XYZ file of C-alpha atoms in Angstrom:
466
model
C -68.431 60.057 -4.829
C -69.101 56.704 -6.193
C -67.144 53.703 -4.897
C -64.710 52.023 -7.315
C -65.599 48.486 -7.896
C -62.807 45.849 -7.524
C -61.862 44.141 -10.735
C -61.454 40.915 -8.906
C -64.203 39.267 -6.854
C -63.515 38.151 -3.311
C -63.313 34.535 -4.433
C -60.744 35.410 -7.072
C -58.707 37.289 -4.446
C -58.833 34.235 -2.133
C -57.764 31.959 -4.940
C -54.794 34.258 -5.793
C -53.824 34.321 -2.052
C -54.001 30.583 -1.884
C -51.769 30.095 -4.952
C -49.385 32.678 -3.605
C -49.182 30.805 -0.240
C -48.750 27.474 -2.129
C -45.850 28.963 -4.135
C -44.300 30.257 -0.968
C -44.627 26.834 0.752
C -43.139 25.046 -2.279
C -40.180 27.480 -2.176
C -39.719 26.901 1.545
C -39.951 23.166 1.032
C -37.258 23.397 -1.691
C -35.088 25.519 0.755
C -35.632 23.008 3.525
C -34.754 20.082 1.205
C -31.581 21.985 0.261
C -30.748 22.699 3.848
C -31.342 19.069 4.888
C -28.934 17.937 2.119
C -26.478 20.604 3.142
C -26.766 19.469 6.854
C -26.375 15.796 5.711
C -23.363 16.649 3.649
C -21.705 18.585 6.513
C -22.381 15.703 8.940
C -20.730 13.339 6.591
C -17.691 15.533 6.228
C -17.522 15.938 10.026
C -17.572 12.122 10.483
C -14.967 11.719 7.832
C -12.682 14.300 9.462
C -13.232 12.863 12.890
C -12.369 9.387 11.638
C -9.297 10.713 9.861
C -8.103 12.482 13.046
C -9.097 9.967 15.755
C -10.400 6.729 14.072
C -8.918 3.858 12.223
C -7.754 4.493 8.672
C -7.900 0.945 7.435
C -10.899 -0.467 5.612
C -10.346 -3.830 7.415
C -12.208 -4.566 10.634
C -9.826 -4.466 13.556
C -10.217 -6.531 16.665
C -10.006 -4.883 20.130
C -6.615 -6.710 20.527
C -5.185 -4.853 17.563
C -5.879 -1.516 19.323
C -3.761 -2.482 22.345
C -0.464 -0.612 22.482
C 1.539 -3.206 24.431
C 1.924 -5.824 21.738
C 4.484 -8.023 23.723
C 2.080 -8.474 26.737
C -0.880 -9.191 24.472
C 0.935 -11.954 22.449
C 2.473 -13.587 25.550
C -1.106 -14.214 26.890
C -1.974 -16.372 23.871
C -1.610 -20.139 24.408
C 1.177 -21.934 22.635
C 2.492 -18.468 21.523
C 5.879 -19.937 20.533
C 4.330 -22.502 18.276
C 1.478 -20.684 16.552
C 3.192 -20.038 13.218
C 2.963 -23.440 11.703
C 0.198 -25.825 10.635
C -1.645 -27.790 13.341
C -0.562 -31.272 14.054
C -3.020 -33.860 15.405
C -1.719 -35.735 18.532
C -3.569 -38.833 19.751
C -3.966 -39.040 23.537
C -5.880 -41.933 25.175
C -9.524 -41.172 24.893
C -9.499 -38.268 22.514
C -7.531 -36.370 19.746
C -6.320 -32.877 20.196
C -4.531 -30.410 18.001
C -1.269 -28.872 18.979
C 0.720 -26.140 17.241
C 3.587 -27.445 15.231
C 6.574 -25.148 14.540
C 7.736 -24.913 11.066
C 11.415 -26.101 10.492
C 14.004 -23.470 10.327
C 15.303 -22.659 6.780
C 17.760 -25.333 5.602
C 20.082 -22.713 3.941
C 21.011 -21.127 7.290
C 24.451 -22.180 8.558
C 24.309 -24.570 11.490
C 26.395 -24.277 14.754
C 26.357 -27.652 16.514
C 26.543 -27.903 20.215
C 26.857 -31.379 21.639
C 25.794 -32.085 25.218
C 27.003 -35.324 26.786
C 26.535 -36.843 30.218
C 29.495 -36.491 32.721
C 31.735 -39.551 32.797
C 30.357 -40.765 36.006
C 26.811 -40.762 34.689
C 27.692 -42.690 31.516
C 27.025 -46.136 33.219
C 23.882 -48.235 33.607
C 22.544 -49.236 36.982
C 24.524 -52.511 36.752
C 27.769 -50.616 36.093
C 27.878 -51.281 32.276
C 29.574 -48.554 30.229
C 27.082 -46.846 28.012
C 27.671 -45.960 24.420
C 26.321 -43.150 22.317
C 23.461 -44.705 20.165
C 22.005 -41.451 18.735
C 21.350 -37.818 19.404
C 18.136 -35.983 20.382
C 18.221 -33.077 17.998
C 16.468 -29.693 18.612
C 16.924 -26.319 17.005
C 17.171 -22.836 18.363
C 17.475 -19.664 16.297
C 20.517 -17.482 17.063
C 20.757 -13.880 15.737
C 23.869 -11.825 15.520
C 23.539 -8.070 15.176
C 24.993 -6.380 12.133
C 28.648 -6.881 12.036
C 30.891 -3.956 11.061
C 34.308 -4.693 9.552
C 37.189 -2.323 8.534
C 38.462 -3.296 5.150
C 42.112 -2.443 4.757
C 43.203 -1.974 1.140
C 46.937 -2.449 0.634
C 48.045 -1.297 -2.796
C 51.560 -2.569 -3.763
C 54.083 0.131 -4.570
C 56.887 -0.703 -7.137
C 60.150 0.932 -7.626
C 63.817 0.389 -8.633
C 66.995 0.236 -6.532
C 68.251 3.493 -7.836
C 66.325 6.687 -8.743
C 62.849 7.835 -7.662
C 60.732 5.943 -10.190
C 57.664 4.511 -8.549
C 54.536 2.675 -9.629
C 51.422 1.854 -7.456
C 48.699 -0.701 -8.055
C 45.441 1.010 -9.087
C 42.702 1.556 -6.455
C 39.591 -0.499 -6.452
C 36.592 0.883 -8.313
C 34.265 2.717 -5.861
C 31.011 4.685 -5.923
C 32.547 7.062 -3.434
C 36.081 7.155 -4.715
C 37.684 9.008 -1.733
C 35.159 7.886 0.839
C 35.157 5.086 3.346
C 31.899 3.588 2.097
C 31.947 0.071 0.598
C 29.129 -1.170 -1.636
C 27.865 -3.263 1.229
C 27.606 -0.212 3.621
C 25.810 1.862 0.889
C 23.404 -0.930 0.242
C 22.726 -1.355 4.069
C 22.041 2.483 4.456
C 19.805 2.498 1.308
C 17.728 -0.499 2.408
C 17.450 0.892 5.958
C 16.281 4.258 4.721
C 14.090 3.501 1.769
C 12.990 -0.117 2.574
C 12.631 0.059 6.314
C 11.775 3.735 6.613
C 14.542 4.679 8.959
C 15.600 8.361 8.796
C 19.343 9.160 8.663
C 19.414 10.608 12.201
C 18.366 7.197 13.545
C 20.968 5.517 11.433
C 23.417 7.899 12.837
C 22.473 6.780 16.388
C 22.757 3.130 15.280
C 26.411 3.631 14.089
C 27.163 5.645 17.290
C 26.223 2.578 19.353
C 29.020 0.732 17.522
C 31.393 3.676 18.356
C 31.383 4.781 14.636
C 31.241 8.464 13.913
C 29.148 8.619 10.716
C 27.160 11.880 10.286
C 23.822 12.046 8.607
C 25.008 14.692 6.232
C 27.678 12.345 4.940
C 25.134 9.544 4.554
C 22.946 11.965 2.691
C 25.624 12.828 0.178
C 26.323 9.089 -0.277
C 22.674 8.352 -1.069
C 22.756 11.101 -3.842
C 25.919 9.639 -5.267
C 24.479 6.129 -5.047
C 21.320 7.311 -6.966
C 23.449 8.766 -9.702
C 25.452 5.454 -9.945
C 22.229 3.425 -10.169
C 20.848 5.529 -13.008
C 21.709 2.810 -15.641
C 19.868 0.263 -13.440
C 16.816 2.506 -13.324
C 16.881 2.878 -17.045
C 16.971 -0.879 -17.666
C 14.152 -1.438 -15.223
C 12.053 1.388 -16.889
C 12.586 -0.187 -20.288
C 11.525 -3.559 -18.948
C 8.414 -2.102 -17.303
C 7.378 -0.291 -20.525
C 7.745 -3.649 -22.426
C 5.467 -5.450 -20.021
C 1.875 -6.268 -21.149
C 0.404 -5.134 -17.777
C 1.447 -2.133 -15.752
C -0.222 -0.438 -12.716
C 0.213 3.170 -11.632
C -0.671 5.270 -8.573
C 0.484 8.387 -6.921
C 1.437 9.374 -3.255
C 2.098 12.885 -1.891
C 5.475 13.956 -0.488
C 6.679 17.270 0.941
C 9.857 18.706 -0.564
C 11.942 21.500 0.875
C 13.843 24.261 -0.955
C 12.032 23.866 -4.321
C 12.354 26.899 -6.487
C 9.229 28.890 -6.824
C 7.280 26.844 -4.386
C 6.539 26.967 -0.664
C 7.820 24.174 1.583
C 4.215 23.145 2.541
C 3.219 22.778 -1.077
C 2.269 19.156 -2.049
C 4.461 17.253 -4.460
C 3.910 13.772 -5.837
C 5.609 10.463 -6.263
C 4.319 8.578 -9.323
C 4.651 4.858 -8.643
C 4.649 2.444 -11.606
C 4.731 -1.328 -11.167
C 4.464 -4.673 -12.928
C 1.960 -6.598 -10.730
C 2.156 -9.904 -12.602
C 5.090 -12.285 -12.766
C 7.854 -13.484 -10.438
C 10.294 -10.561 -10.915
C 8.135 -7.579 -10.278
C 9.271 -3.999 -10.827
C 8.455 -0.911 -8.824
C 9.635 2.561 -9.802
C 9.088 5.867 -8.049
C 9.187 9.042 -10.223
C 9.126 12.531 -8.678
C 6.878 15.330 -9.981
C 5.694 18.570 -8.468
C 2.205 17.910 -9.798
C -0.306 15.264 -10.996
C -1.105 16.644 -14.460
C -1.861 14.694 -17.538
C 1.473 15.851 -19.018
C 3.324 13.819 -16.396
C 1.270 10.728 -17.260
C 1.987 11.130 -20.935
C 5.647 11.310 -20.344
C 5.683 8.300 -18.083
C 3.902 6.104 -20.586
C 5.003 7.694 -23.841
C 6.300 4.446 -25.278
C 3.942 2.024 -23.596
C 1.655 -0.426 -25.278
C -0.426 -2.670 -23.096
C -2.913 -2.707 -20.191
C -2.717 0.041 -17.567
C -4.476 -0.261 -14.238
C -5.170 2.968 -12.244
C -7.891 4.639 -10.160
C -10.377 6.989 -11.658
C -8.056 10.111 -11.731
C -8.925 11.950 -14.883
C -5.207 12.480 -15.921
C -5.151 8.886 -17.072
C -8.055 9.430 -19.478
C -5.846 10.910 -22.049
C -3.724 7.742 -22.198
C -6.571 5.626 -23.451
C -5.944 4.597 -27.149
C -5.483 1.619 -29.436
C -2.159 0.956 -27.775
C -3.171 1.459 -24.146
C -6.137 -0.281 -22.595
C -7.240 1.222 -19.292
C -8.714 -0.905 -16.464
C -9.883 0.347 -13.037
C -9.208 -0.367 -9.366
C -11.875 -2.227 -7.354
C -10.175 -1.130 -4.113
C -10.892 2.625 -4.851
C -14.562 1.872 -5.680
C -14.967 -0.374 -2.611
C -13.375 2.408 -0.404
C -16.134 4.903 -1.373
C -18.859 2.501 -0.303
C -17.011 1.797 2.903
C -16.887 5.575 3.528
C -20.656 5.761 2.814
C -21.464 2.932 5.141
C -19.325 4.354 8.023
C -19.347 8.080 7.606
C -22.479 8.513 5.456
C -25.812 9.954 6.570
C -28.288 7.571 8.030
C -30.166 7.146 4.645
C -26.997 6.311 2.814
C -25.551 3.863 5.288
C -27.681 0.937 4.303
C -27.024 1.505 0.615
C -23.261 1.845 1.331
C -23.410 -1.557 3.070
C -25.331 -3.180 0.139
C -22.489 -1.794 -2.200
C -19.859 -3.303 0.084
C -21.603 -6.660 -0.050
C -21.075 -6.848 -3.796
C -17.344 -6.188 -3.384
C -17.087 -8.668 -0.559
C -18.503 -11.376 -2.781
C -16.026 -10.385 -5.571
C -12.988 -10.410 -3.181
C -13.986 -13.672 -1.644
C -14.030 -15.179 -5.122
C -10.548 -13.617 -5.780
C -9.241 -15.193 -2.674
C -10.432 -18.569 -3.797
C -8.847 -18.361 -7.305
C -5.609 -16.608 -6.460
C -3.461 -19.755 -6.633
C -5.070 -21.076 -9.816
C -3.423 -20.782 -13.284
C -4.510 -17.765 -15.319
C -6.741 -19.663 -17.765
C -8.615 -21.316 -14.902
C -8.883 -18.005 -13.112
C -10.231 -16.408 -16.359
C -12.901 -19.153 -16.742
C -14.077 -19.024 -13.122
C -14.327 -15.241 -13.139
C -16.597 -15.284 -16.287
C -18.700 -17.896 -14.746
C -19.010 -16.500 -11.106
C -17.752 -12.906 -11.097
C -19.456 -11.620 -14.282
C -23.031 -12.289 -12.842
C -22.062 -10.327 -9.716
C -21.038 -7.283 -11.783
C -24.283 -7.510 -13.870
C -26.339 -7.637 -10.616
C -24.332 -4.670 -9.343
C -24.902 -2.647 -12.489
C -28.690 -3.153 -12.175
C -28.523 -2.064 -8.542
C -26.523 0.966 -9.340
C -28.873 2.110 -12.089
C -31.768 1.676 -9.725
C -30.456 3.958 -7.051
C -28.062 6.402 -8.662
C -30.704 9.044 -9.484
C -32.496 8.712 -6.111
C -29.613 9.861 -3.801
C -28.139 13.360 -3.382
C -25.114 13.554 -5.746
C -22.966 15.316 -3.110
C -23.615 12.714 -0.421
C -21.160 9.901 0.312
C -23.425 7.330 -1.159
C -24.038 9.615 -4.120
C -20.333 9.969 -4.821
C -19.845 6.277 -4.463
C -22.592 5.449 -6.984
C -21.347 8.147 -9.307
C -17.791 6.764 -9.232
C -19.098 3.252 -9.785
C -21.258 4.485 -12.729
C -18.352 6.368 -14.339
C -15.693 3.689 -13.824
C -17.966 0.604 -14.260
C -16.541 -0.669 -17.603
C -13.002 -0.112 -16.265
C -13.656 -1.669 -12.935
C -14.693 -5.038 -14.590
C -11.781 -4.780 -17.071
C -9.800 -7.349 -15.079
C -12.185 -9.981 -16.409
C -10.527 -9.810 -19.816
C -7.427 -11.710 -18.674
C -6.708 -14.188 -15.917
C -3.419 -12.541 -15.280
C -4.944 -9.209 -14.225
C -5.823 -8.201 -10.736
C -9.076 -6.894 -9.432
C -7.351 -3.846 -7.956
C -4.163 -1.824 -7.685
C -3.285 -3.438 -4.387
C 0.222 -4.425 -5.318
C 1.233 -0.846 -6.046
C -0.504 0.546 -2.912
C 1.414 -2.057 -0.823
C 4.565 -0.925 -2.488
C 3.748 2.684 -1.551
C 3.185 1.720 2.029
C 6.878 1.473 2.899
C 7.475 4.815 1.320
C 4.626 6.318 3.377
C 6.143 5.019 6.606
C 9.462 6.515 5.664
C 7.815 9.740 4.611
C 6.235 10.093 8.146
C 9.648 9.531 9.613
C 11.567 11.705 7.385
C 9.049 14.584 7.710
C 10.286 16.129 4.452
C 12.611 15.488 1.533
C 15.283 17.938 0.261
C 14.782 18.806 -3.390
C 17.907 17.181 -4.723
C 17.376 13.815 -2.992
C 13.865 13.713 -4.356
C 14.969 14.293 -7.850
C 17.323 11.285 -7.580
C 14.756 9.034 -5.961
C 13.753 6.085 -8.108
């Protein structure tokens, strides 16, 4: 029986084997690269979660002193701690000049209570027995604080009648938000400011009133707040109209938990949409509740608006861009992503994250320098000094955006910067515009403090919030 000759020579078979091994190696290299990226991404996510759980939340650098819990002891150790709030005053001492803290004068509009201290009669004589006269006063000021004062207002309504018969007429009652309740406008305002401005939950306010021996239940105050919101609806409408008539409006959203909402679980996330007018002396901030962050909500909130709208890169705002509405971005959101890359990112992305932060540091330092200048001067300086930084940043972004993994922290930061770049530098169009949405975020902060204290919000109260 004759042997069957192989179609391929030994050399050909070796070449096929080598090519097969090369293909296997390339496939394994691709898998290894994928796994490395996956490990890097998971490492970044773990670092972010650990910082969210155990680390600081702020982008700002915090000194070790800020981490100390006992604030009173820490502040008491600082020199001249009772005079460190004012400008320094130079005092010349023989041989040298030193700076000493100079306390700011107390506000002139505060009422003054004068206490005069005089010497005893036997001490009002000079050494030779001459009677001394008052030639002036050494005046110093101390600040006195009186806790909130509670007063019972008695309303006496005159009753009129005649000598004979049972005809009777009574003077009308005073107008009241709570017609049959005990709450005056001053009390309602105090509760509203304490709860929504200072973040005090109603159960703590109940304890405050209890210390004054006043029995005022939290359920009663809750009903009062709902009634107050209904009474203030016309004010809300006027403020909303003024906001929509402004040339420049900012918007952001913050989550809130709402109880007893039909068709939704208590743990489902709801939202407060926060609109504001960042420019001008009389700023407006409005909170609007919605169970979602859909584009439909944004369309409703800005249905009649014509002007400049500042927001983050959330895609629900994209549908608002038109001839009437010009969108500009928020530098704080972009900076925050580079901060995350510099702190929580993989080793390869940390340096790029720090480079991105340097661009924003230069921009924000410039904003700090021009914040008190008039808008036209601010506009000129920005074009002269900020625009070149943005051009340099754009070149830097284009050089690296395709060289980093898209799902990494630095990849996400560069992608956000690339997508939002024209919007982010939109504030350069007008000296009255801000580089970021900081005013709105600071307005949300008080609500966030209250949200942590309240734990949740009943549905009806949330609907009335504004």
